[in-house]
Coordinates of C-alpha atoms and ligand atoms in Angstrom, one line a residue:
M124 CA 130.1 134.9 148.1
Y125 CA 132.8 134.1 145.4
L126 CA 130.3 135.7 142.8
L127 CA 130.5 138.9 144.8
E128 CA 134.2 139.1 144.2
I129 CA 133.8 138.6 140.5
H130 CA 134.6 141.8 138.5
P131 CA 131.1 143.4 136.9
L132 CA 132.6 143.4 133.3
K133 CA 133.4 139.8 133.8
K134 CA 130.0 139.2 135.0
Y135 CA 128.4 140.9 132.1
I136 CA 130.5 138.8 129.7
M137 CA 129.3 135.4 131.6
L138 CA 125.7 136.1 131.2
S139 CA 125.8 137.2 127.6
I140 CA 127.6 133.9 127.0
R141 CA 124.8 132.1 128.7
L142 CA 122.0 134.1 126.8
K143 CA 123.7 133.5 123.4
Y144 CA 123.9 129.6 124.5
W145 CA 119.9 129.6 125.1
I146 CA 119.4 131.3 121.9
L147 CA 121.4 129.2 120.0
L148 CA 119.9 126.1 121.8
C149 CA 116.3 127.4 120.9
F150 CA 117.5 128.1 117.2
L151 CA 118.9 124.3 116.7
L152 CA 115.5 123.1 118.4
M153 CA 113.6 125.1 116.1
I154 CA 115.5 124.0 112.9
F155 CA 115.5 120.0 114.2
S156 CA 111.7 120.0 114.8
A157 CA 111.1 121.6 111.4
C158 CA 113.2 119.3 109.4
G159 CA 112.8 115.8 111.3
E160 CA 109.3 115.1 112.0
K161 CA 107.2 117.6 109.8
I162 CA 105.6 116.1 106.6
H163 CA 104.3 117.8 104.0
R164 CA 103.2 117.1 100.2
E165 CA 104.4 118.8 97.0
K166 CA 101.2 118.2 95.1
Y167 CA 97.8 118.9 96.4
Y168 CA 95.4 118.3 93.4
G169 CA 94.3 114.8 93.6
V170 CA 90.9 115.2 94.9
V171 CA 88.2 112.8 93.3
P172 CA 85.5 113.6 92.6
K173 CA 86.8 116.9 91.4
P174 CA 85.5 119.8 93.5
N175 CA 83.4 122.5 91.9
V176 CA 85.9 125.2 92.9
M177 CA 89.5 124.8 94.4
E178 CA 91.9 127.4 95.0
L179 CA 95.3 126.7 96.4
G180 CA 97.2 129.3 98.4
Q181 CA 100.8 129.7 99.4
G182 CA 100.9 129.0 103.2
R183 CA 100.6 125.7 105.3
F184 CA 98.6 124.6 108.2
D185 CA 100.4 122.7 110.7
L186 CA 98.3 119.9 112.1
S187 CA 99.5 118.2 115.4
R188 CA 98.1 116.4 118.6
R189 CA 97.4 119.9 120.0
T190 CA 95.2 120.6 117.0
K191 CA 91.6 120.3 118.0
F192 CA 88.2 119.9 116.0
C193 CA 86.0 122.5 117.5
F194 CA 82.4 122.2 117.0
L195 CA 80.5 125.3 116.5
D196 CA 77.2 123.2 116.3
K197 CA 75.6 120.6 118.6
D198 CA 74.5 118.2 115.7
T199 CA 75.2 114.6 117.3
L200 CA 75.9 113.3 113.6
L201 CA 79.0 115.6 113.5
R202 CA 81.0 112.9 115.6
Y203 CA 80.5 110.4 112.7
S204 CA 81.7 113.2 110.3
V205 CA 84.9 113.5 112.0
E206 CA 85.6 109.9 113.0
N207 CA 87.0 108.5 109.6
F208 CA 89.4 111.3 109.3
N209 CA 90.4 111.0 113.1
T210 CA 91.1 107.1 112.5
I211 CA 93.7 108.0 109.6
I212 CA 95.5 110.8 111.7
E213 CA 95.8 108.7 114.7
K214 CA 97.9 106.2 112.7
S215 CA 100.4 109.1 112.0
I216 CA 100.3 111.1 114.9
G217 CA 99.5 108.4 117.6
E218 CA 96.3 110.2 118.7
K219 CA 92.9 111.2 117.6
L220 CA 92.1 114.9 117.7
D221 CA 90.1 116.0 120.5
I222 CA 86.8 117.6 120.1
I223 CA 85.7 120.6 122.0
I224 CA 82.7 122.6 121.8
S225 CA 82.8 126.3 121.4
D226 CA 80.6 129.2 120.3
K227 CA 83.3 130.8 118.4
P228 CA 85.9 129.7 116.1
V229 CA 89.5 128.9 117.7
N230 CA 92.5 129.4 116.2
K231 CA 95.0 126.4 115.4
S232 CA 91.7 124.3 115.5
I233 CA 89.5 122.6 112.7
N234 CA 86.4 124.6 113.1
I235 CA 83.1 122.8 112.2
S236 CA 79.9 124.6 111.6
L237 CA 76.5 124.1 109.8
D238 CA 75.0 126.7 107.6
S239 CA 71.3 126.0 106.6
E240 CA 71.6 128.1 103.4
L241 CA 73.8 125.3 102.1
E242 CA 72.4 122.4 100.2
E243 CA 72.7 119.3 102.9
E244 CA 75.3 117.6 100.9
A245 CA 77.5 120.8 100.3
Y246 CA 80.5 122.1 102.1
R247 CA 83.1 124.8 102.0
L248 CA 86.8 124.0 103.6
Q249 CA 89.0 126.8 104.0
I250 CA 92.5 125.8 105.2
C251 CA 94.6 128.8 106.3
S252 CA 98.0 129.0 108.1
N253 CA 96.4 129.7 111.5
R254 CA 93.4 127.4 111.2
I255 CA 90.8 125.4 109.3
D256 CA 87.3 126.1 108.7
I257 CA 84.7 123.7 107.6
V258 CA 81.1 124.7 107.0
G259 CA 78.7 121.9 105.7
G260 CA 75.1 122.0 104.7
T261 CA 74.4 119.4 107.2
A262 CA 76.7 116.7 108.8
K263 CA 76.8 114.8 105.5
G264 CA 78.6 118.2 104.0
V265 CA 81.1 117.9 106.7
F266 CA 81.7 114.4 106.2
Y267 CA 82.6 115.2 102.4
A268 CA 84.7 118.1 103.6
L269 CA 86.7 115.5 105.5
Q270 CA 86.7 113.1 102.8
T271 CA 88.3 116.1 100.8
M272 CA 90.7 117.1 103.4
Q273 CA 91.9 113.6 103.8
Q274 CA 93.0 113.5 100.2
L275 CA 95.0 116.6 100.8
L276 CA 97.1 114.9 103.4
P277 CA 100.6 113.7 102.3
N278 CA 100.8 110.3 101.0
S279 CA 103.3 109.3 103.6
V280 CA 100.4 110.0 106.4
L281 CA 97.8 108.2 104.5
E282 CA 100.5 105.2 104.3
G283 CA 100.9 105.5 108.2
E284 CA 104.0 107.2 108.7
Q285 CA 104.8 108.6 111.9
A286 CA 104.8 112.3 112.4
D287 CA 104.6 114.9 115.1
R288 CA 103.4 117.7 112.5
I289 CA 101.5 117.2 109.3
E290 CA 101.6 120.2 106.5
L291 CA 98.0 120.9 105.0
P292 CA 98.3 123.4 102.1
E293 CA 96.4 126.5 102.3
I294 CA 93.4 126.1 100.1
K295 CA 89.6 127.3 99.6
I296 CA 87.1 124.4 98.5
T297 CA 83.6 125.1 97.6
D298 CA 81.9 121.9 96.7
K299 CA 78.7 120.0 96.3
P300 CA 77.4 117.0 94.1
Y301 CA 75.5 117.5 91.0
F302 CA 73.3 114.5 91.6
K303 CA 71.8 113.7 94.9
Y304 CA 71.7 109.9 94.2
R305 CA 75.2 108.5 93.7
G306 CA 75.0 104.8 94.2
A307 CA 76.5 101.4 93.6
M308 CA 74.7 97.9 93.5
L309 CA 76.3 94.9 94.6
D310 CA 74.6 91.5 93.8
V311 CA 75.0 89.2 96.7
G312 CA 72.6 86.6 95.1
R313 CA 75.1 85.2 92.9
Y314 CA 77.8 85.4 95.7
Y315 CA 77.4 85.7 99.2
F316 CA 79.8 88.2 100.9
K317 CA 80.3 88.3 104.8
P318 CA 78.8 91.2 107.0
E319 CA 82.6 92.6 107.3
E320 CA 82.9 92.6 103.6
I321 CA 79.8 94.4 103.0
K322 CA 81.2 97.0 105.5
Q323 CA 84.2 97.4 103.6
F324 CA 82.4 97.8 100.3
I325 CA 80.3 100.6 102.2
D326 CA 83.8 102.2 103.4
V327 CA 84.6 102.4 99.6
L328 CA 81.4 104.0 98.6
A329 CA 82.2 106.6 101.3
M330 CA 85.4 107.4 100.0
H331 CA 84.0 108.0 96.8
K332 CA 81.4 110.4 98.3
M333 CA 78.8 108.1 97.3
N334 CA 75.6 108.0 99.1
V335 CA 73.3 104.7 98.4
F336 CA 74.4 101.2 98.7
H337 CA 71.6 99.3 96.2
W338 CA 71.7 95.8 97.8
H339 CA 70.6 92.9 95.6
L340 CA 69.4 90.5 98.2
T341 CA 67.5 87.8 96.4
E342 CA 67.9 86.1 93.2
D343 CA 67.3 82.9 91.2
Y344 CA 70.6 81.8 92.8
G345 CA 69.9 82.5 96.5
W346 CA 67.8 84.4 99.1
R347 CA 70.2 86.3 101.5
I348 CA 68.0 88.1 104.0
E349 CA 66.5 86.2 106.9
I350 CA 62.6 86.7 106.8
K351 CA 61.2 85.3 110.1
K352 CA 57.9 84.5 109.0
Y353 CA 59.2 82.3 106.1
P354 CA 62.2 80.4 107.6
N355 CA 62.7 78.3 104.3
L356 CA 64.0 81.3 102.4
T357 CA 67.1 80.8 104.1
K358 CA 66.8 77.4 105.2
V359 CA 66.5 76.1 101.6
G360 CA 66.7 79.3 99.2
S361 CA 70.0 80.5 100.6
I362 CA 72.0 77.6 99.2
R363 CA 72.7 76.2 95.8
E364 CA 74.2 72.9 94.9
K365 CA 77.0 74.4 92.6
S366 CA 78.1 77.4 90.4
P367 CA 79.2 77.6 87.1
Y368 CA 82.9 78.9 86.9
R369 CA 83.3 78.6 83.0
M370 CA 80.8 79.4 80.7
E371 CA 80.7 79.9 76.9
R372 CA 78.1 81.9 75.0
G373 CA 76.2 81.8 78.1
K374 CA 76.0 78.1 78.4
P375 CA 78.0 76.6 81.3
I376 CA 80.9 74.2 80.5
Q377 CA 82.1 73.5 84.1
F378 CA 80.8 73.5 87.4
D379 CA 82.6 73.9 90.7
N380 CA 80.3 71.0 92.1
K381 CA 80.4 72.6 95.6
P382 CA 77.3 74.1 97.6
H383 CA 77.4 77.7 98.0
G384 CA 75.2 79.4 100.5
G385 CA 74.8 82.4 103.1
F386 CA 72.4 84.8 104.3
Y387 CA 72.4 87.9 106.4
T388 CA 70.3 87.6 109.9
Q389 CA 67.9 90.3 110.8
E390 CA 70.5 91.4 113.5
E391 CA 73.4 91.7 111.0
I392 CA 71.5 93.6 108.7
R393 CA 70.5 96.0 111.4
D394 CA 74.0 96.4 112.4
I395 CA 75.1 97.0 108.5
V396 CA 72.3 99.6 108.0
K397 CA 73.7 101.6 111.2
Y398 CA 77.1 101.3 109.7
A399 CA 76.1 102.8 106.7
A400 CA 74.2 105.6 108.1
E401 CA 77.3 106.5 110.1
R402 CA 79.1 107.0 106.8
F403 CA 75.9 108.8 105.2
I404 CA 75.1 106.0 103.1
T405 CA 71.3 104.9 102.6
I406 CA 70.9 101.2 102.0
I407 CA 68.4 100.3 99.2
P408 CA 67.4 96.7 99.6
E409 CA 66.2 94.9 96.5
I410 CA 63.7 92.0 96.6
E411 CA 63.5 90.9 93.1
L412 CA 60.0 90.1 91.5
P413 CA 58.1 88.9 89.7
G414 CA 61.0 87.2 87.8
H415 CA 64.4 86.0 89.3
A416 CA 62.8 84.5 92.3
T417 CA 63.5 80.9 91.8
A418 CA 65.1 80.6 95.3
A419 CA 61.7 81.8 96.8
L420 CA 59.8 79.4 94.6
A421 CA 62.3 76.4 95.7
S422 CA 61.5 77.5 99.4
Y423 CA 57.6 77.9 99.1
P424 CA 56.6 76.1 95.7
Y425 CA 52.9 77.3 96.1
L426 CA 54.3 80.8 95.3
G427 CA 54.8 79.6 91.6
C428 CA 52.3 78.7 88.7
K429 CA 53.5 74.9 88.6
G430 CA 53.4 74.8 92.3
K431 CA 56.4 72.0 92.4
D432 CA 59.8 71.0 91.3
Y433 CA 61.7 74.2 91.9
K434 CA 65.5 74.3 93.1
V435 CA 67.6 77.0 93.5
E436 CA 69.3 77.7 89.9
T437 CA 72.7 77.0 89.3
I438 CA 73.2 78.5 86.1
W439 CA 73.5 82.1 85.1
R440 CA 70.8 82.5 82.7
V441 CA 67.0 84.2 82.5
T442 CA 65.1 81.4 83.9
D443 CA 61.4 80.8 82.8
E444 CA 60.1 80.8 86.5
A445 CA 58.4 83.5 88.1
F446 CA 56.0 84.3 91.2
C447 CA 52.4 83.4 90.1
A448 CA 50.4 86.5 89.3
G449 CA 47.1 84.9 89.6
R450 CA 47.3 83.6 93.3
E451 CA 46.3 85.9 96.3
S452 CA 48.7 83.9 98.2
T453 CA 51.6 85.3 96.2
F454 CA 50.8 88.8 97.3
K455 CA 50.0 87.9 101.0
F456 CA 53.5 86.5 100.8
L457 CA 55.3 89.7 99.5
D458 CA 53.0 91.9 101.9
D459 CA 54.5 89.8 104.8
V460 CA 58.1 90.0 103.5
F461 CA 57.9 93.7 102.9
T462 CA 56.5 94.4 106.5
E463 CA 59.8 92.7 107.5
I464 CA 62.1 94.5 105.1
V465 CA 60.7 98.2 105.9
D466 CA 61.1 97.2 109.6
L467 CA 65.0 96.7 109.0
F468 CA 65.6 99.4 106.2
P469 CA 64.4 103.1 107.1
S470 CA 65.1 103.9 103.4
K471 CA 62.4 105.8 101.7
Y472 CA 62.7 103.5 98.5
V473 CA 62.8 99.7 98.1
H474 CA 63.7 98.5 94.8
I475 CA 61.5 95.6 93.7
G476 CA 63.5 94.3 90.6
G477 CA 61.0 93.7 87.7
D478 CA 63.8 92.9 85.1
E479 CA 63.8 90.0 82.8
C480 CA 60.6 88.2 83.7
R481 CA 59.7 85.6 81.0
K482 CA 55.8 85.0 80.6
V483 CA 55.7 81.2 79.7
R484 CA 54.6 80.0 82.8
W485 CA 51.9 82.8 83.2
E486 CA 50.6 82.0 79.5
A487 CA 50.1 78.4 80.8
C488 CA 48.6 79.1 84.3
P489 CA 44.9 78.9 84.7
M490 CA 45.2 81.3 87.5
C491 CA 47.3 83.8 85.8
Q492 CA 45.0 83.8 82.7
K493 CA 41.9 84.1 85.0
R494 CA 43.7 87.3 86.6
I495 CA 44.3 89.0 83.2
K496 CA 40.4 88.0 82.3
D497 CA 39.2 89.6 85.5
E498 CA 41.5 92.6 85.5
H499 CA 40.5 93.4 81.9
L500 CA 44.3 93.0 81.1
K501 CA 45.3 92.8 77.4
D502 CA 48.0 90.2 77.8
E503 CA 51.0 89.2 80.1
I504 CA 53.0 92.2 79.5
E505 CA 50.0 94.0 81.1
L506 CA 50.0 91.3 83.9
Q507 CA 53.4 92.2 84.6
S508 CA 52.5 95.9 84.9
Y509 CA 49.7 94.7 87.2
F510 CA 51.8 92.8 89.3
V511 CA 54.2 95.6 89.8
K512 CA 51.5 98.0 90.6
R513 CA 50.1 95.7 93.4
V514 CA 53.4 95.5 95.0
E515 CA 53.7 99.2 94.6
K516 CA 50.6 99.6 96.6
I517 CA 51.7 97.3 99.2
L518 CA 54.7 99.4 99.9
Q519 CA 52.9 102.7 99.7
S520 CA 50.5 101.3 102.5
K521 CA 54.0 100.8 104.4
G522 CA 55.0 104.6 103.7
R523 CA 57.7 103.8 101.1
K524 CA 58.2 104.3 97.3
I525 CA 59.6 101.8 94.8
I526 CA 62.4 101.9 92.4
G527 CA 62.3 99.0 89.5
W528 CA 64.4 98.1 86.7
D529 CA 63.3 99.7 83.3
E530 CA 61.0 97.0 82.5
I531 CA 58.5 98.2 84.9
L532 CA 57.6 100.7 82.1
E533 CA 56.2 98.0 80.2
G534 CA 52.6 97.2 79.8
G535 CA 51.8 100.6 81.2
G536 CA 54.3 101.6 84.0
S537 CA 53.2 103.4 87.4
S538 CA 53.6 107.2 87.2
T539 CA 54.8 107.3 90.7
A540 CA 57.8 104.6 90.6
T541 CA 61.2 105.3 89.9
V542 CA 62.7 103.8 87.0
M543 CA 66.4 102.5 86.9
S544 CA 67.5 102.6 83.3
W545 CA 69.7 99.6 82.7
R546 CA 69.2 98.3 79.1
G547 CA 70.7 101.6 77.7
V548 CA 69.7 104.9 78.6
E549 CA 66.4 104.9 76.3
G550 CA 64.2 103.6 79.1
G551 CA 65.2 106.4 81.6
I552 CA 64.8 109.1 78.9
E553 CA 61.2 107.6 78.2
A554 CA 60.6 107.6 81.8
A555 CA 61.6 111.0 82.4
K556 CA 59.7 112.5 79.4
K557 CA 56.9 110.7 81.3
G558 CA 57.7 112.5 84.4
N559 CA 58.9 109.4 86.4
R560 CA 62.1 109.9 88.7
V561 CA 65.0 108.1 86.8
I562 CA 68.3 106.6 88.1
M563 CA 70.6 106.2 85.2
A564 CA 72.7 102.9 85.3
P565 CA 73.0 101.8 81.6
S566 CA 75.1 98.5 81.0
S567 CA 76.8 100.8 78.2
Y568 CA 78.6 103.0 81.0
C569 CA 77.9 101.4 84.5
Y570 CA 78.1 97.7 84.2
L571 CA 81.3 97.2 86.3
D572 CA 81.3 93.2 85.8
F573 CA 82.1 93.9 82.0
Y574 CA 85.9 93.5 80.8
Q575 CA 87.9 96.3 81.6
S576 CA 90.6 95.4 79.0
K577 CA 90.7 94.2 75.2
D578 CA 93.1 91.3 76.3
M579 CA 90.1 89.6 77.9
S580 CA 92.7 86.4 78.5
K581 CA 94.6 88.5 81.1
E582 CA 91.7 89.3 82.9
P583 CA 89.5 87.3 85.5
L584 CA 86.6 85.3 83.9
S585 CA 83.7 88.0 83.3
I586 CA 80.0 87.5 82.2
G587 CA 81.0 89.6 78.9
G588 CA 81.0 93.2 77.6
Y589 CA 83.8 95.7 77.2
L590 CA 84.1 98.9 79.3
P591 CA 87.4 100.6 79.8
I592 CA 87.4 103.2 82.3
D593 CA 87.6 106.2 79.8
S594 CA 84.2 105.0 78.6
V595 CA 82.6 105.0 82.0
Y596 CA 84.3 108.6 82.3
S597 CA 82.6 109.9 79.1
F598 CA 78.9 109.1 80.5
D599 CA 76.6 111.9 80.2
P600 CA 73.4 111.0 82.1
L601 CA 71.5 114.0 80.8
K602 CA 72.5 113.8 77.0
G603 CA 69.2 113.9 74.9
L604 CA 67.1 115.4 77.7
T605 CA 65.6 118.8 77.7
T606 CA 66.2 120.9 80.9
K607 CA 62.8 120.1 82.2
E608 CA 63.2 116.5 81.5
S609 CA 66.7 116.6 83.2
N610 CA 65.2 117.5 86.4
Y611 CA 63.7 113.9 86.7
I612 CA 67.1 112.5 86.7
E613 CA 68.0 111.7 90.3
G614 CA 71.3 110.2 89.7
V615 CA 73.8 107.4 88.5
Q616 CA 74.4 104.3 89.5
A617 CA 77.2 101.4 89.1
N618 CA 76.2 97.9 88.7
I619 CA 78.3 94.7 90.1
W620 CA 76.8 91.7 89.2
T621 CA 79.1 89.0 90.9
A622 CA 78.3 85.9 88.3
F623 CA 82.1 85.0 88.2
M624 CA 83.3 87.3 91.4
D625 CA 83.4 84.7 94.4
T626 CA 85.9 86.9 96.4
T627 CA 85.9 90.6 97.4
E628 CA 89.3 90.7 95.9
I629 CA 87.9 90.1 92.3
V630 CA 85.1 92.5 93.0
Y631 CA 87.2 95.4 93.8
Y632 CA 89.6 94.6 90.9
M633 CA 86.5 94.8 88.6
A634 CA 85.0 97.8 90.4
L635 CA 88.2 100.1 90.9
P636 CA 89.1 102.2 89.6
R637 CA 86.0 102.4 87.5
L638 CA 83.9 103.3 90.4
A639 CA 85.6 106.4 90.8
A640 CA 84.8 107.4 87.4
V641 CA 81.1 106.9 88.2
A642 CA 81.3 108.8 91.3
E643 CA 83.1 111.9 89.6
V644 CA 80.1 111.6 86.9
A645 CA 77.7 111.8 89.5
W646 CA 79.2 114.4 91.7
S647 CA 81.2 116.8 89.5
Y648 CA 78.9 116.9 86.4
Q649 CA 78.2 120.3 86.7
N650 CA 81.7 121.2 85.9
G651 CA 81.0 120.8 82.5
E652 CA 83.9 121.1 80.2
T653 CA 86.4 121.6 83.0
L654 CA 86.3 117.8 83.3
T655 CA 88.5 115.8 81.2
Y656 CA 89.8 112.2 81.3
S657 CA 93.5 113.2 81.4
D658 CA 92.9 115.8 84.1
F659 CA 90.9 112.7 86.1
K660 CA 93.7 110.4 85.3
D661 CA 96.3 112.8 86.8
R662 CA 94.2 113.0 90.0
M663 CA 93.6 109.2 90.1
A664 CA 97.6 108.8 90.4
D665 CA 97.1 110.6 93.8
F666 CA 93.9 109.2 94.8
R667 CA 95.0 105.4 94.3
V668 CA 97.0 105.6 97.4
L669 CA 93.7 105.5 99.2
Y670 CA 93.2 102.0 97.4
D671 CA 96.8 101.2 98.3
I672 CA 96.8 101.8 102.2
R673 CA 93.2 99.8 102.2
E674 CA 95.1 97.0 100.5
L675 CA 92.2 97.1 97.6
P676 CA 92.8 95.5 94.5
Y677 CA 92.3 97.5 91.6
A678 CA 92.8 97.4 87.8
K679 CA 95.8 99.3 86.8
Y680 CA 95.2 100.0 83.1
M681 CA 94.8 103.7 83.5
F682 CA 98.1 104.0 85.1
E683 CA 99.8 102.2 82.1
E684 CA 100.5 99.3 84.3
N685 CA 99.5 95.9 83.0
D686 CA 98.9 93.5 86.1
S687 CA 96.0 91.6 86.3
I688 CA 94.9 89.7 89.5
K689 CA 94.0 86.7 87.3
Ligands
ACM263 C1 69.7 93.6 84.8 O1 71.0 93.6 84.7 N1 69.3 92.4 84.6 C2 69.1 94.5 85.6
ZN264 ZN1 50.3 81.5 87.8

């Protein structure tokens, strides 16, 4: 009624004021949301291992709660591929991104598809302002693409800072690993680590795009895996009465005088194997033979040449003890053990050790000497080769292949075994020339239990050696090989022997960041001369945030910081 009486000009002015008000309000809202809760990052290069090709654009993709994963492929493993990324995003934006299935790419989404033309671990990642496309050879490739995308997130997001929107850089990456075997060995024989700690170690491997966890499960110093048919292996063999905590020139000068023990039940093993598989990591179990087996002999003395008086070893040394190669009961035992092992581990390979086996017991053992005679062997070195080949047959009968340390070449090695070269690269080169598959893990580049600084007094006690990170990084696994021979090199592995590492804190301090250098050698090798230590060092300055957010200890020498955890 009253309005009807308003003059039309006045009415026009009032309406236009209201419109201006609304425009102003929208404008202010836009500015507010753009400045307030959007996180972006200035520098986007910290990807380790270095991708094959990476081109940075000018624009940005805004990731928010409304962003979805859009699966264009129905592979069920894809859910594992996105899970890790989603967990990180959830901390920042408060929710995991939804997953939808679609038969065509959707704008404002992370579109995920598979391309069978790509190798299984290869991926393409393209981030544009209106959508993200990830294409993997398989779900593994997608997993690695998301490991890379995680490294493109702003550090504050990785640190868990709350945000409504997260900026990702416009980028195009084409990537695949050079070596198909990218592994790390953890020795749990010297020190046992709980299942939760093993899972964390697996996560650490996954963030470095490593794909093999070589689990060193048996030793002179402890047998760490439940074998149902032989309960003494864990009842007796998993416990040693004391451990040396100081050594000088390989001799103990002090012990801790407290028992150390622990083992994994078969249920725990199955759970860990599944956990690793969800992160696209294969676990290769190692059951040591014929040497490094004192814990087994202490559990079942009939397995040794002496037949009695064994105890789980307490000193880090190469002992005289070994499984008796003359008795059939030894091979029956190993057959039974491997029956349970292959049931637990789906891996195509089983590691059978083979290193540092002294021959003194075999020299004195009538049964071993009879075996040498009966089998027309020349000596105890050939007896070791006989032993390894018999175990290889056992595993072949169960559909598996063997890996052994480079000593398995001695006495006429098997042509079908994979050789893990640890006493330098020479064993690997010799094996590749013979046509054996090879994994390069030379102590000169890959032993992460060696000191990483010259000032050893500041470092945790180590077994010895000196291997700074730039030396690890300089490793060329194909040096000295022809192109044909290079084809036999399956990959690279870091080894972590835990002689004085009784906590995971020390394990990580020793392993990180040197593990990143091994991972980059294994993944990015084909980048050839574009790989330089100084570039790696620059990228690691970014990558270390991933260690920080997980509260993983690491050595800081490469960052010119000098704090040891000693
Ligand atoms: C080894 O380091 N004994 C394989
Ligand atoms: Zn014997």
